[in-house]
mmCIF file of C-alpha atoms and ligand atoms in Angstrom:
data_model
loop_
_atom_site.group_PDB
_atom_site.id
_atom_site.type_symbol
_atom_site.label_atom_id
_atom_site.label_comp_id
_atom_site.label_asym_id
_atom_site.label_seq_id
_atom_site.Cartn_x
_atom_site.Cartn_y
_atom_site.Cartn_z
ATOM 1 C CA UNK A 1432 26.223 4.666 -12.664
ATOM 2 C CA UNK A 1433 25.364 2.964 -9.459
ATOM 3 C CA UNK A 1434 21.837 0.756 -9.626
ATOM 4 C CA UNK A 1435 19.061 2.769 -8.457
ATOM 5 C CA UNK A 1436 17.239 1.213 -5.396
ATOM 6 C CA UNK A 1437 13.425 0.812 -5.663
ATOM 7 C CA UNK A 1438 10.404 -0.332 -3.828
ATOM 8 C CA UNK A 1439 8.743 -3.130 -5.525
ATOM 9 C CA UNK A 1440 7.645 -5.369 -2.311
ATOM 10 C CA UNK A 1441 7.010 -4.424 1.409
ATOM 11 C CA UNK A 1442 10.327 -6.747 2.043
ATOM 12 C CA UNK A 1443 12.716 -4.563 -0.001
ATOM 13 C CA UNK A 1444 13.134 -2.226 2.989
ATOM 14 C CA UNK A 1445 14.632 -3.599 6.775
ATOM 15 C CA UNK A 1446 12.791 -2.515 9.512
ATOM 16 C CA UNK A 1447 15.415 -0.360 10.711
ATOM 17 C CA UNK A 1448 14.810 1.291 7.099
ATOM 18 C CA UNK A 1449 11.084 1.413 8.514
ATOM 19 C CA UNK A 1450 11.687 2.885 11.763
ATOM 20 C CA UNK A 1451 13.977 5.786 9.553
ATOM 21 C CA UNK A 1452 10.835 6.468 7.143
ATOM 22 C CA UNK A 1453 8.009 6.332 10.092
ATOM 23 C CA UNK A 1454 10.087 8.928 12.001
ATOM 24 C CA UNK A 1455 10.739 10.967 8.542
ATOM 25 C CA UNK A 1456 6.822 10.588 7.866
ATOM 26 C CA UNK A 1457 6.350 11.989 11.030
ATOM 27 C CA UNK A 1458 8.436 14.751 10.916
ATOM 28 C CA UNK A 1459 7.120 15.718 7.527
ATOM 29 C CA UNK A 1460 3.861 15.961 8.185
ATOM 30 C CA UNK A 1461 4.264 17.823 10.870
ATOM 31 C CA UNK A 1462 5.966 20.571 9.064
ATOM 32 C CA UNK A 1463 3.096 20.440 6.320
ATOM 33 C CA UNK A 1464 0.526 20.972 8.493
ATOM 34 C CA UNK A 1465 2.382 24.221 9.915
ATOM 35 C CA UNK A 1466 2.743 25.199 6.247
ATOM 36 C CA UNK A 1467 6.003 25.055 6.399
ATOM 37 C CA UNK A 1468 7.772 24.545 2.976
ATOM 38 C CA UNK A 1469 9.878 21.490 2.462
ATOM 39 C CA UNK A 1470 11.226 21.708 -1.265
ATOM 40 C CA UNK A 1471 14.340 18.793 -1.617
ATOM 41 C CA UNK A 1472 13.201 17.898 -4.652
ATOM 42 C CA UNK A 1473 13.186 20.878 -5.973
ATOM 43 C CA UNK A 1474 12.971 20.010 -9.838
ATOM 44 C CA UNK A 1475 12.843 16.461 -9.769
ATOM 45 C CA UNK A 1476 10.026 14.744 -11.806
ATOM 46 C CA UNK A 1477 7.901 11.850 -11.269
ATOM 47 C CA UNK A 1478 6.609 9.681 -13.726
ATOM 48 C CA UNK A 1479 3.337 8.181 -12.674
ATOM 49 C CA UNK A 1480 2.004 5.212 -15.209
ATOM 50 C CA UNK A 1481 -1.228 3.953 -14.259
ATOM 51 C CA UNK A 1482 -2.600 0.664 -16.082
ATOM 52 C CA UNK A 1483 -5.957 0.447 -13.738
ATOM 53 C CA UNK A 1484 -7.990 3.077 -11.685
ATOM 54 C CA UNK A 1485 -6.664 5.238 -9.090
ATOM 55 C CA UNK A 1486 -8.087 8.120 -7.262
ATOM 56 C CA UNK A 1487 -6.032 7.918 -3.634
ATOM 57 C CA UNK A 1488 -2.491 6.927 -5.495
ATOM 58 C CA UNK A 1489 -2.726 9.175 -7.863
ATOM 59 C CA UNK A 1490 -3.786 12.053 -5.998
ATOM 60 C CA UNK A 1491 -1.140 11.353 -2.829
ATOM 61 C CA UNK A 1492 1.874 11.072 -5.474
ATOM 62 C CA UNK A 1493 0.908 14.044 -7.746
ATOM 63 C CA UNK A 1494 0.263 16.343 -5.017
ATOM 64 C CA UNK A 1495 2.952 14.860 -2.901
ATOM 65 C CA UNK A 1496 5.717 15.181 -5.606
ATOM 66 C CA UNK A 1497 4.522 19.121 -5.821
ATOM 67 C CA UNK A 1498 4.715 19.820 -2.217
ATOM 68 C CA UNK A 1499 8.264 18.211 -2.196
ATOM 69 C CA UNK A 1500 9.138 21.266 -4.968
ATOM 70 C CA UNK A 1501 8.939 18.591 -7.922
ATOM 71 C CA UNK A 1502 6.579 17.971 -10.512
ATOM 72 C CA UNK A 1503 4.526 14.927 -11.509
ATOM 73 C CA UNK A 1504 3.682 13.888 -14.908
ATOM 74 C CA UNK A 1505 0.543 11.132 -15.579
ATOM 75 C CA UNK A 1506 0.934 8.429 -17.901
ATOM 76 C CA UNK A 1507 -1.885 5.903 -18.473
ATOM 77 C CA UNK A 1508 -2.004 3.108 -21.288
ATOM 78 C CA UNK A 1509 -5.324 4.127 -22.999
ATOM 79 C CA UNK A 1510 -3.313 7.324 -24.715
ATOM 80 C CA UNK A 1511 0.287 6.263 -24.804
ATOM 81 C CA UNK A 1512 2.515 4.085 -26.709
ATOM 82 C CA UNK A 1513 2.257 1.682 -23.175
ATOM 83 C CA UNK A 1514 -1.084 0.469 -24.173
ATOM 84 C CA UNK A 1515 -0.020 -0.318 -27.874
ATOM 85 C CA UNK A 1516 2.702 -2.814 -27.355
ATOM 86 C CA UNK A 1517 5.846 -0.577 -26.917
ATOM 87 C CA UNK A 1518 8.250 -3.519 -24.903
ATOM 88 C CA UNK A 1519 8.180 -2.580 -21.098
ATOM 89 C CA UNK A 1520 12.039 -2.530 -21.301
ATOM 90 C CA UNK A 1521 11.966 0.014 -24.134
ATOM 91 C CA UNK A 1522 9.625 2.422 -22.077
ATOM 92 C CA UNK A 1523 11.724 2.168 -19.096
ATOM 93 C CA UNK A 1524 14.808 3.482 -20.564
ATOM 94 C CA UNK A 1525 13.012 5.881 -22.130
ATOM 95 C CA UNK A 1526 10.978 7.272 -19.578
ATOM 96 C CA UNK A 1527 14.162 6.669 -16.849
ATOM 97 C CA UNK A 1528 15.980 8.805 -18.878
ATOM 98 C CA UNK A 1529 13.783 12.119 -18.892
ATOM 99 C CA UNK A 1530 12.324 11.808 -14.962
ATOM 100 C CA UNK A 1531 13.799 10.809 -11.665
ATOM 101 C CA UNK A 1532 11.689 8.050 -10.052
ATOM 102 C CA UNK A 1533 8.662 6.372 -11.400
ATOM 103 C CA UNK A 1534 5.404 5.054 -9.829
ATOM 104 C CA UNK A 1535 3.843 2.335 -11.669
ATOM 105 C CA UNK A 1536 0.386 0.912 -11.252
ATOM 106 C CA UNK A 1537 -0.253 -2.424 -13.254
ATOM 107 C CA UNK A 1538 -1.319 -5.974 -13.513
ATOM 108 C CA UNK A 1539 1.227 -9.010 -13.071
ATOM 109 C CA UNK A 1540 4.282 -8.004 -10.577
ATOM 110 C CA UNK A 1541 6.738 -9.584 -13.519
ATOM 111 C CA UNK A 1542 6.308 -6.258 -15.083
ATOM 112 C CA UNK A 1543 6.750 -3.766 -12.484
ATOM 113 C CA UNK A 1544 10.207 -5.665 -12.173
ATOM 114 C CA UNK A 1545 11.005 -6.215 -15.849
ATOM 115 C CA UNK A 1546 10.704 -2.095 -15.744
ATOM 116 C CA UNK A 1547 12.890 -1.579 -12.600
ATOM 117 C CA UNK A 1548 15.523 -3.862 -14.448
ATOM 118 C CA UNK A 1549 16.067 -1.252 -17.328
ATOM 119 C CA UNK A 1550 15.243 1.837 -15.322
ATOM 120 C CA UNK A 1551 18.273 4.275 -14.624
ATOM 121 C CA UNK A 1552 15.816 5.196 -11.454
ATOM 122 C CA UNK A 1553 14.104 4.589 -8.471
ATOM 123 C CA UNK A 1554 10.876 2.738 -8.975
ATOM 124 C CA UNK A 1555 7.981 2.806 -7.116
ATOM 125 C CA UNK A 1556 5.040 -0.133 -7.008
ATOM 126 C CA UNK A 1557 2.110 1.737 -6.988
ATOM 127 C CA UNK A 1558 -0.191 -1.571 -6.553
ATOM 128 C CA UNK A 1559 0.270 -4.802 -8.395
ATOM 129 C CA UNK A 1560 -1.847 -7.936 -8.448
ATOM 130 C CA UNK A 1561 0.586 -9.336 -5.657
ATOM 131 C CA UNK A 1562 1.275 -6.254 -3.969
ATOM 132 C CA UNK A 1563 0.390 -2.954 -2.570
ATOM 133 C CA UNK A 1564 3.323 -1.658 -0.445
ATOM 134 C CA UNK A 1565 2.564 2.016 -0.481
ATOM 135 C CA UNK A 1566 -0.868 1.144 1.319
ATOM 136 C CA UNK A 1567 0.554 -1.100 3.931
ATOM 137 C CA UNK A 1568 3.464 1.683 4.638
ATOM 138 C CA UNK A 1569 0.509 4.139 5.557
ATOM 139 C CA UNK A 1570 -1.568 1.503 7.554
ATOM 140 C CA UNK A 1571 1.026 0.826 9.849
ATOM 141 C CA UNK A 1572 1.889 4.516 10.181
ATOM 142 C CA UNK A 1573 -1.101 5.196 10.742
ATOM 143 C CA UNK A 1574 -1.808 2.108 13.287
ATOM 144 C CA UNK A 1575 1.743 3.386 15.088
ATOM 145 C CA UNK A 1576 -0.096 7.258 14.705
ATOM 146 C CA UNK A 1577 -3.097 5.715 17.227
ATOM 147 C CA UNK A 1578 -1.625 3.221 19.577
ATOM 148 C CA UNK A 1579 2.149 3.019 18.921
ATOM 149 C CA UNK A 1580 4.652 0.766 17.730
ATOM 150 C CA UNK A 1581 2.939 -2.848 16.064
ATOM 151 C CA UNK A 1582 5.459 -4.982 17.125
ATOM 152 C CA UNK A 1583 3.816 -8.374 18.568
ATOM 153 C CA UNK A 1584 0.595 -6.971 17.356
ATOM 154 C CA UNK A 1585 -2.290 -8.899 16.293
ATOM 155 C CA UNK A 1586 -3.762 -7.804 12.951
ATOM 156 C CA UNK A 1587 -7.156 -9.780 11.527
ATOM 157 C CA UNK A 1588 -7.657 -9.980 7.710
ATOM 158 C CA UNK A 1589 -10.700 -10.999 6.858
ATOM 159 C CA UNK A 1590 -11.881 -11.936 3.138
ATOM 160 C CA UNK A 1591 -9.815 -11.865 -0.265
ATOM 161 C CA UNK A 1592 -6.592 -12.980 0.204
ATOM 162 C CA UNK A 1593 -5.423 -10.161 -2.320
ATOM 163 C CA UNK A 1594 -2.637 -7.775 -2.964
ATOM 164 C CA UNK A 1595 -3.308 -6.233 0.420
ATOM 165 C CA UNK A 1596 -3.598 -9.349 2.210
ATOM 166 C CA UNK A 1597 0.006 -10.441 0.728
ATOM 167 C CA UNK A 1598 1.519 -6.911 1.623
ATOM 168 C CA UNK A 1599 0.198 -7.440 5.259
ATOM 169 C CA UNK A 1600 1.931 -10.587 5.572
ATOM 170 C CA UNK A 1601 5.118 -9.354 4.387
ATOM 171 C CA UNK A 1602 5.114 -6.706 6.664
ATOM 172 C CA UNK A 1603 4.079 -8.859 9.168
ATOM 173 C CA UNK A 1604 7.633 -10.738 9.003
ATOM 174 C CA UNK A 1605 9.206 -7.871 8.799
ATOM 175 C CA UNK A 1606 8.396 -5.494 11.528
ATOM 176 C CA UNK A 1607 7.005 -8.440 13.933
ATOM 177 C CA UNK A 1608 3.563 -8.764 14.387
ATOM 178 C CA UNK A 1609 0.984 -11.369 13.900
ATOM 179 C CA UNK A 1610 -1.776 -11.606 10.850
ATOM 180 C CA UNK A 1611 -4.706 -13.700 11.335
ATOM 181 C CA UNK A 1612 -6.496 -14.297 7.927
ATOM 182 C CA UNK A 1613 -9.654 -15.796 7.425
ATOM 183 C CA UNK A 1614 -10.966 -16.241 3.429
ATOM 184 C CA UNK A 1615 -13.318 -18.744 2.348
ATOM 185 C CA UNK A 1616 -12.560 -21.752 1.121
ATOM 186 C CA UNK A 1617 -10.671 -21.789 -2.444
ATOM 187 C CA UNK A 1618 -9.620 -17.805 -1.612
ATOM 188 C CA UNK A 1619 -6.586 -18.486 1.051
ATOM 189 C CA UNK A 1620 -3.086 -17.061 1.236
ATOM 190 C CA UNK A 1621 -0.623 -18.788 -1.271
ATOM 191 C CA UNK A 1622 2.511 -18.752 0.289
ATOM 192 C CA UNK A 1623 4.677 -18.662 -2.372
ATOM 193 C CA UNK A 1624 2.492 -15.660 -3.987
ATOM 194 C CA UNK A 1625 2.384 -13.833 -0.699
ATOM 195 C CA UNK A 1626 6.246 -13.883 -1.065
ATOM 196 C CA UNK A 1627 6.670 -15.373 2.342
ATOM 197 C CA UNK A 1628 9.576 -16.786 3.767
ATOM 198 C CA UNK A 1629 7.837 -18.813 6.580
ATOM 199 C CA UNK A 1630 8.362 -17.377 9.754
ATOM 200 C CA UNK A 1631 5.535 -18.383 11.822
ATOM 201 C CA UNK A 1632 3.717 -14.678 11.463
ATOM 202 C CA UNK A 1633 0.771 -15.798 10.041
ATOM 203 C CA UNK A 1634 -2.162 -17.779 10.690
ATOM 204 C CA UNK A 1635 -5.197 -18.818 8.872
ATOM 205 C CA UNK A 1636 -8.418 -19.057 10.539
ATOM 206 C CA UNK A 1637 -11.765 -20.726 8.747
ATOM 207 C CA UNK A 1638 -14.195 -18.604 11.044
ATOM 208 C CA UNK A 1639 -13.183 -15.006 10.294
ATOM 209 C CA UNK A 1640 -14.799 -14.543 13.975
ATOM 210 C CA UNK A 1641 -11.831 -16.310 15.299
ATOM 211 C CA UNK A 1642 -9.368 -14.437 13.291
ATOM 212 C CA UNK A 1643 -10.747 -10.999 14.737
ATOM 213 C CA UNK A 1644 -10.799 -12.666 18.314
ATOM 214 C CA UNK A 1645 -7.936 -10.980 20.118
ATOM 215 C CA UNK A 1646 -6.980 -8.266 17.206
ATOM 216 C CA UNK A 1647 -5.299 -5.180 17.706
ATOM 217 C CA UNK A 1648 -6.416 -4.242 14.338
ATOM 218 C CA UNK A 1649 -9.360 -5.456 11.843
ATOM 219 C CA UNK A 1650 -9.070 -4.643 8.276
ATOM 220 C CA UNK A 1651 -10.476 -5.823 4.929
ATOM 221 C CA UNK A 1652 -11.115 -4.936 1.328
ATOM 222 C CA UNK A 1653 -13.195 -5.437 -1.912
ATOM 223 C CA UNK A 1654 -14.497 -8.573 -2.460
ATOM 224 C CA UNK A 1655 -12.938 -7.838 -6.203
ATOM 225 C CA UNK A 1656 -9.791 -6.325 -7.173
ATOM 226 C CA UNK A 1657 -9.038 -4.715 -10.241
ATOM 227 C CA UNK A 1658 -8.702 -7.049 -13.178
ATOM 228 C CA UNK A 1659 -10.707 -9.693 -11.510
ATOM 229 C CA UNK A 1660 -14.282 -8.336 -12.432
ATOM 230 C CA UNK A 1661 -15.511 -11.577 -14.130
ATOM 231 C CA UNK A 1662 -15.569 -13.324 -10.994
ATOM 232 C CA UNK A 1663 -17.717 -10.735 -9.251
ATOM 233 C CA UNK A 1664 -20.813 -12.445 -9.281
ATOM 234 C CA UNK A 1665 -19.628 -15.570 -8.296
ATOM 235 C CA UNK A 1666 -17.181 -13.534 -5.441
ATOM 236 C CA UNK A 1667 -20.143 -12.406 -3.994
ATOM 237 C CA UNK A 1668 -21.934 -15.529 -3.024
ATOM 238 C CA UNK A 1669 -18.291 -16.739 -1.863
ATOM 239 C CA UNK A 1670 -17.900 -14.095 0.631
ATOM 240 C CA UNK A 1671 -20.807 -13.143 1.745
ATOM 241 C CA UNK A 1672 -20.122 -14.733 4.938
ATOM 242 C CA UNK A 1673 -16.899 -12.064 5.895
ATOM 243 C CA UNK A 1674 -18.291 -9.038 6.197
ATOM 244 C CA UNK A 1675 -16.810 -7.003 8.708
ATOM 245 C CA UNK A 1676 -19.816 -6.139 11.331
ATOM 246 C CA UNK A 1677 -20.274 -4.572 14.882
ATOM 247 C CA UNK A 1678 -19.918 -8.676 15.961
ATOM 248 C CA UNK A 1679 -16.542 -8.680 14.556
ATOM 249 C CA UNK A 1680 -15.691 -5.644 16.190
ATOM 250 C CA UNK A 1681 -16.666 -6.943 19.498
ATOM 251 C CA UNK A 1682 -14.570 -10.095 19.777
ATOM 252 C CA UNK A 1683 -11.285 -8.015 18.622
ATOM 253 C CA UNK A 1684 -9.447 -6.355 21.703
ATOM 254 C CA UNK A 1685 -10.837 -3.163 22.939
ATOM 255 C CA UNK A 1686 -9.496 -0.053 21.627
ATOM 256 C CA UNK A 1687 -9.362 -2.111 18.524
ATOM 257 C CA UNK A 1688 -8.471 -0.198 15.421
ATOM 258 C CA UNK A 1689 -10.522 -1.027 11.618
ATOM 259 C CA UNK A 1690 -9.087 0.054 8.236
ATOM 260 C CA UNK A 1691 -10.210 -0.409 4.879
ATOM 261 C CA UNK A 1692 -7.565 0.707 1.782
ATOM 262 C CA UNK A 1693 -10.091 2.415 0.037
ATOM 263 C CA UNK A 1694 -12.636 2.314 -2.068
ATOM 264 C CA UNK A 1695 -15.058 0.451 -0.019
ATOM 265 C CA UNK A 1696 -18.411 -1.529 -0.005
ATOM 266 C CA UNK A 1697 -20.477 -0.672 2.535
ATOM 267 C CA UNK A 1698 -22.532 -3.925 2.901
ATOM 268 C CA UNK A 1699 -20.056 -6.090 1.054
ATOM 269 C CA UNK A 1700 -17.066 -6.750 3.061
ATOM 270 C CA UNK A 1701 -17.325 -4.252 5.849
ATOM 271 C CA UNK A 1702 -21.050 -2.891 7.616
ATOM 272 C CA UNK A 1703 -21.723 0.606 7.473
ATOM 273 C CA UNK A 1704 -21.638 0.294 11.126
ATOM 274 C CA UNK A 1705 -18.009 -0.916 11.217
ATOM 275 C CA UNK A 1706 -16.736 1.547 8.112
ATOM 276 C CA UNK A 1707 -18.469 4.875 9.954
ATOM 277 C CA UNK A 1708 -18.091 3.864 13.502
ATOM 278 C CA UNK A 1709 -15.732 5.226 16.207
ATOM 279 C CA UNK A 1710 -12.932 2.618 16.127
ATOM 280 C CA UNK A 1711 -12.462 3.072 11.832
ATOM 281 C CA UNK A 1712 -9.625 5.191 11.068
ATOM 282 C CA UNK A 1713 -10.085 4.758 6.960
ATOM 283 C CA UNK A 1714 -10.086 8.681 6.511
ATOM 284 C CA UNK A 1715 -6.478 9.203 8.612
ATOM 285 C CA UNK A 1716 -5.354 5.828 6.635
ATOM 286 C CA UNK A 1717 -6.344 7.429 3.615
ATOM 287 C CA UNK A 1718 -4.417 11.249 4.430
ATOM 288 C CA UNK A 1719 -1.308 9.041 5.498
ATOM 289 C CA UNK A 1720 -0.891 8.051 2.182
ATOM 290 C CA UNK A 1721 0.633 11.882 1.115
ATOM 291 C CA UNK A 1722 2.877 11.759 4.119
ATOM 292 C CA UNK A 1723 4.521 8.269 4.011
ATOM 293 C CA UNK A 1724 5.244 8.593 0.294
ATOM 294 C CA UNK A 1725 7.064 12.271 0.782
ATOM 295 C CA UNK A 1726 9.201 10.363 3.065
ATOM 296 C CA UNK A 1727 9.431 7.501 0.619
ATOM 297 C CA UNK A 1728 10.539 9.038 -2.489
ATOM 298 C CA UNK A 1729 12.713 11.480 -0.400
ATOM 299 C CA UNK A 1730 14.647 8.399 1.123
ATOM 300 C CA UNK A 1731 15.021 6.680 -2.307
ATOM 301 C CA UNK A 1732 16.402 10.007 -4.151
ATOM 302 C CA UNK A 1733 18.072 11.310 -0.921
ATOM 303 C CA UNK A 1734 19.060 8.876 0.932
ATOM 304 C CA UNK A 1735 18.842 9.293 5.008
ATOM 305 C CA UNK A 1736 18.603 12.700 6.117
ATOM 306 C CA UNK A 1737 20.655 12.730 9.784
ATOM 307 C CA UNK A 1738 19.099 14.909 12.413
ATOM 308 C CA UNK A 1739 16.164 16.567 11.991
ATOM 309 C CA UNK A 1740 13.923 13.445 12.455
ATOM 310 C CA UNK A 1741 12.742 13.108 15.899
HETATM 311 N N1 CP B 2378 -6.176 2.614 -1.736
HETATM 312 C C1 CP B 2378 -5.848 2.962 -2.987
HETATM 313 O O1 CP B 2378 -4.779 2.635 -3.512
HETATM 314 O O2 CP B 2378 -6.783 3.739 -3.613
HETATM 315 P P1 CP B 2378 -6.838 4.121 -5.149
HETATM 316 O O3 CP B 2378 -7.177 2.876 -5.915
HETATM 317 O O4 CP B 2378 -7.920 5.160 -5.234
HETATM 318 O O5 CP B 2378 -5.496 4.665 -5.580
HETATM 319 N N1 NVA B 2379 -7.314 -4.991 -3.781
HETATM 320 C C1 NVA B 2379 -7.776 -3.776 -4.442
HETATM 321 C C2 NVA B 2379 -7.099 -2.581 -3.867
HETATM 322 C C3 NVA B 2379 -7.544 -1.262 -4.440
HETATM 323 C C4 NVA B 2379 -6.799 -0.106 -3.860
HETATM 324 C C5 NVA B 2379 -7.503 -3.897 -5.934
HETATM 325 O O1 NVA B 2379 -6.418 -4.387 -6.308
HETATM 326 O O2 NVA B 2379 -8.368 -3.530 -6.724
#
């Protein structure tokens, strides 16, 4: 049986792999929203196994899986043997065994790949502490959606330096652009945690003004991720200085685009203003979601699909 290929980290995919799934997404959608049916998967099952909150993930796999002619099934650890000490590498021979790809949701990124390692089947990350590919595959579609390709790009990051944040900067190396971060002090980009590999992409910036200055692109999230809750109170002094407002807005290039993952804090780390205003694209980032991960789990069961992309 050959190894199943999955997508663990923005990096597991080239960006010619990229350019294949952006043109896919495209073509996809596009069919959808004729109401068109597109059924490759046609009895194929997903395994979705969510160890922290969803609504967007959840939602965008379940109903994508279903419009691909599959079916999704939703696992989470409060009521099954996951959440009562069953070995990770147990469960993923088990549960590779009776579905055909798996989305996982969970804490350390150790486990996500402990899983892949004894899965017979394509495995999703479905956000990890370190990473959240599937986001950052429907941000840049999205971005490439509104003003074309990102390459040499300038992209500002202001606040946690969090799963996001490392996801960013992976891409970042590997389609070519540039990510400006600014975090407070004691909150910046480690490296080695970000998975980077050092290619002069990224820069960090101590005035989050001068990290939007020049951006193609302005984007942030919670001040507290999932699993972090017991450093809210103290997060929120810490940041309170990188909110995204109008100001922000105003130093980035214009025609600047702002997105947010989702959920957001309107008055923590982005205005009202900024979140509701004309340049935020949060609701089109959010729909993207469904059509990038069609293409996604089609490429990784599939393969490449030759000539009806364009
Ligand atoms: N952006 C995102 O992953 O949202 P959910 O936590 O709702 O899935
Ligand atoms: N950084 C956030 C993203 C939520 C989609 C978290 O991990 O909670």
């Amino acid at each position: 049986m050959n190894a199943p290929r999955h997508y663990l980290q923005f990096n597991d995919f080239s960006c010619a792999e990229y350019d294949y799934l952006f043109s896919r997404t495209r073509w996809i959608k596009e069919r959808f929203k004729r109401y068109e049916p597109h059924h490759p998967l046609f009895d194929r099952t997903l395994v979705m196994i969510f160890e922290k909150a969803s609504t967007r993930t959840r939602l965008s796999f379940e109903a994508g899986m279903q419009q691909l002619g599959g079916s999704a099934i939703y696992l989470n650890t409060r009521d099954s043997q996951l959440g009562r000490g069953e070995p990770v590498e147990d469960a993923a021979q088990v549960i590779s065994r009776m579905s055909d790809i798996v989305m996982i949701r969970t804490f350390e990124q150790s486990i996500i790949e402990r899983f892949a390692e004894y899965s017979r089947v394509p495995v999703i990350n479905g956000l990890t502490n370190e990473y959240h590919p599937c986001q950052i595959l429907a941000d840049i579609y999205t971005f490439i959606e509104h003003r074309g390709s990102i390459k040499g790009k300038t992209v500002a990051w202001v606040g946690d330096s969090n799963n996001v944040c490392n996801t960013w900067l992976q891409a970042a190396e590997v389609l070519d652009f540039h990510v400006h971060v600014s975090t407070p002090p004691g909150y910046e980009v480690e490296p080695e945690r970000a998975g980077l590999y050092g290619t002069g992409h990224y820069a960090h910036f101590d005035d989050p003004m001068a990290a939007c200055r020049g951006a193609d692109l302005v984007t942030t999230d919670v001040w507290t991720s999932m699993g972090f809750e017991a450093e809210n109170e103290e997060r929120m002094r810490d940041f309170a200085d990188w909110q995204v407002d109008e100001d922000m807005m105003k130093v980035a290039n214009p025609g600047a685009l702002f997105m947010h993952c989702l959920p957001a804090h309107r008055g923590e780390e982005v205005s009202a203003e900024v979140i509701d205003g004309p340049q935020s694209v949060v609701w089109d980032e959010a729909e993207n979601r469904l059509h990038v991960q069609k293409a996604l789990m089609e490429y990784l069961l599939i393969g490449k699909i030759e000539g009806d992309c364009a």
